[in-house]
Amino acid sequence: MSTEQLEIEGLKQQVKILTEQLMHSEKLASLGQLAAGVAHEINNPIGYVASNLGCLKEYTDSLILLIRRMSEILPIDQSHELKEKYEFDYIIEDLPTLIAQSEAGLQRVIEIIRDLKDFSHLEDAEFVEADLHSGIQSTLNIIANELKYKADLKLNLADIPLISCIPSQINQVLLNFLLNAAQAIDKRGVITINTGFDDNWVWFSVEDNGSGIEKDQLEKIFQPFFTTKDKGQGTGLGLALSRSIVDKHQGILEVKSELGIGSCFTVKLPRIR
Ligand SMILES: Nc1ncnc2c1ncn2[C@@H]1O[C@H](COP(=O)(O)OP(=O)(O)O)[C@@H](O)[C@H]1O
Ligand SMILES: [Mg+2]
């Protein structure tokens, strides 16, 4: 093959890889939209189930009182017999537990839906004043389960002021950092989320004691499609996307890393004045 042909073959190969990666990221994006749509649909029924459950709790309290009062009017052995027949003692013991468990389960579903909606592209694509810590919490609720097999998670949170941001996008950046941190850890490590502020900036960072990044790769990692991971593991889009999100927020994205020691990705966002 001539050098020209070789070059063309190389380019073809590159186009093939890029197309695959693009399809993968498209798939992820549509999965996100699907999740957001489902969350939106579930929201309504969950709302009335929650409010009905509150009513049911009050009604059953009233009914139990009513039965107690009425049984006082009946002759003792008759009321005893009826209560046994209908397992009254067992029911009033079990009922509060059943209701409490249902409430807790429902609360969990409500939290999951709230977190999914935080990631949705359908809602809140506008700048709002938001608490970074609640974004951190939502993101952790989604990903903590995945992280726990890889790392112990430490939170080092300062008493930071509100920031002006698009919360779903900032969560996306945080999620990328956390996933990268977990993927950089070979066996078991520590991931620390820090927050802080000064006169000009409010910042958060994700620190890991994973593989670290080679010096000559530090500039490349923000390029779209740059990845050191196997196919299926990485698209090379996480940090590129993160950088464009941070730019849109007029913030600063910094990385410090040492091979074999670990990495720290920091996002500084402008303080509201
Ligand atoms: N915490 C980290 N530790 C070590 N390397 C990292 C870390 N975060 C990012 N990298 C490097 O940057 C590259 C690009 O990251 P990213 O844009 O998120 O794409 P992907 O994770 O899909 O590879 C990764 O492939 C990896 O080499
Ligand atoms: Mg990544």
PDB file of C-alpha atoms and ligand atoms in Angstrom, residues 180-181 183-184 208 211-213 221 226-229 234-240 263 265, ligand 1:
ATOM      1  CA  ASN A 180     -13.475   8.970  36.577  1.00  0.00           C
ATOM      2  CA  ALA A 181     -12.175   8.810  40.143  1.00  0.00           C
ATOM      3  CA  GLN A 183     -12.392   4.133  37.361  1.00  0.00           C
ATOM      4  CA  ALA A 184      -8.887   5.366  38.238  1.00  0.00           C
ATOM      5  CA  ASP A 208      -8.862  10.332  44.477  1.00  0.00           C
ATOM      6  CA  SER A 211      -3.675   5.883  39.138  1.00  0.00           C
ATOM      7  CA  GLY A 212      -2.895   9.558  38.542  1.00  0.00           C
ATOM      8  CA  ILE A 213      -2.304  11.066  35.094  1.00  0.00           C
ATOM      9  CA  ILE A 221      -7.589  14.799  28.812  1.00  0.00           C
ATOM     10  CA  PHE A 226      -9.407  11.468  24.384  1.00  0.00           C
ATOM     11  CA  THR A 227      -9.605   8.346  26.515  1.00  0.00           C
ATOM     12  CA  THR A 228      -7.181   5.837  27.951  1.00  0.00           C
ATOM     13  CA  LYS A 229      -9.975   3.411  28.721  1.00  0.00           C
ATOM     14  CA  GLY A 234     -14.939   5.416  28.244  1.00  0.00           C
ATOM     15  CA  THR A 235     -16.066   7.757  25.497  1.00  0.00           C
ATOM     16  CA  GLY A 236     -13.520  10.452  26.207  1.00  0.00           C
ATOM     17  CA  LEU A 237     -16.333  12.967  26.362  1.00  0.00           C
ATOM     18  CA  GLY A 238     -16.763  13.398  30.127  1.00  0.00           C
ATOM     19  CA  LEU A 239     -14.094  16.015  30.720  1.00  0.00           C
ATOM     20  CA  ALA A 240     -14.687  17.805  27.407  1.00  0.00           C
ATOM     21  CA  SER A 263      -5.736  13.238  41.047  1.00  0.00           C
ATOM     22  CA  PHE A 265     -10.292  17.969  39.814  1.00  0.00           C
TER      23      PHE A 265
HETATM   24  N1  LIG B   1      -9.475  10.871  38.254  1.00  0.00           N
HETATM   25  C1  LIG B   1      -8.720  10.463  37.224  1.00  0.00           C
HETATM   26  N2  LIG B   1      -7.615   9.712  37.425  1.00  0.00           N
HETATM   27  C2  LIG B   1      -6.839   9.295  36.393  1.00  0.00           C
HETATM   28  N3  LIG B   1      -7.088   9.593  35.102  1.00  0.00           N
HETATM   29  C3  LIG B   1      -8.172  10.342  34.831  1.00  0.00           C
HETATM   30  C4  LIG B   1      -9.042  10.818  35.859  1.00  0.00           C
HETATM   31  N4  LIG B   1     -10.023  11.550  35.280  1.00  0.00           N
HETATM   32  C5  LIG B   1      -9.770  11.531  33.957  1.00  0.00           C
HETATM   33  N5  LIG B   1      -8.674  10.805  33.675  1.00  0.00           N
HETATM   34  C6  LIG B   1      -8.087  10.580  32.335  1.00  0.00           C
HETATM   35  O1  LIG B   1      -8.716  11.451  31.425  1.00  0.00           O
HETATM   36  C7  LIG B   1      -9.262  10.710  30.344  1.00  0.00           C
HETATM   37  C8  LIG B   1     -10.499  11.422  29.816  1.00  0.00           C
HETATM   38  O2  LIG B   1     -11.527  11.420  30.768  1.00  0.00           O
HETATM   39  P1  LIG B   1     -13.033  11.613  30.308  1.00  0.00           P
HETATM   40  O3  LIG B   1     -13.093  12.821  29.419  1.00  0.00           O
HETATM   41  O4  LIG B   1     -13.908  11.578  31.479  1.00  0.00           O
HETATM   42  O5  LIG B   1     -13.277  10.385  29.363  1.00  0.00           O
HETATM   43  P2  LIG B   1     -13.408   8.828  29.747  1.00  0.00           P
HETATM   44  O6  LIG B   1     -13.621   8.737  31.227  1.00  0.00           O
HETATM   45  O7  LIG B   1     -14.599   8.398  28.979  1.00  0.00           O
HETATM   46  O8  LIG B   1     -12.136   8.190  29.295  1.00  0.00           O
HETATM   47  C9  LIG B   1      -9.513   9.338  30.917  1.00  0.00           C
HETATM   48  O9  LIG B   1      -9.543   8.349  29.926  1.00  0.00           O
HETATM   49  C10 LIG B   1      -8.324   9.157  31.844  1.00  0.00           C
HETATM   50  O10 LIG B   1      -7.168   8.794  31.142  1.00  0.00           O
END
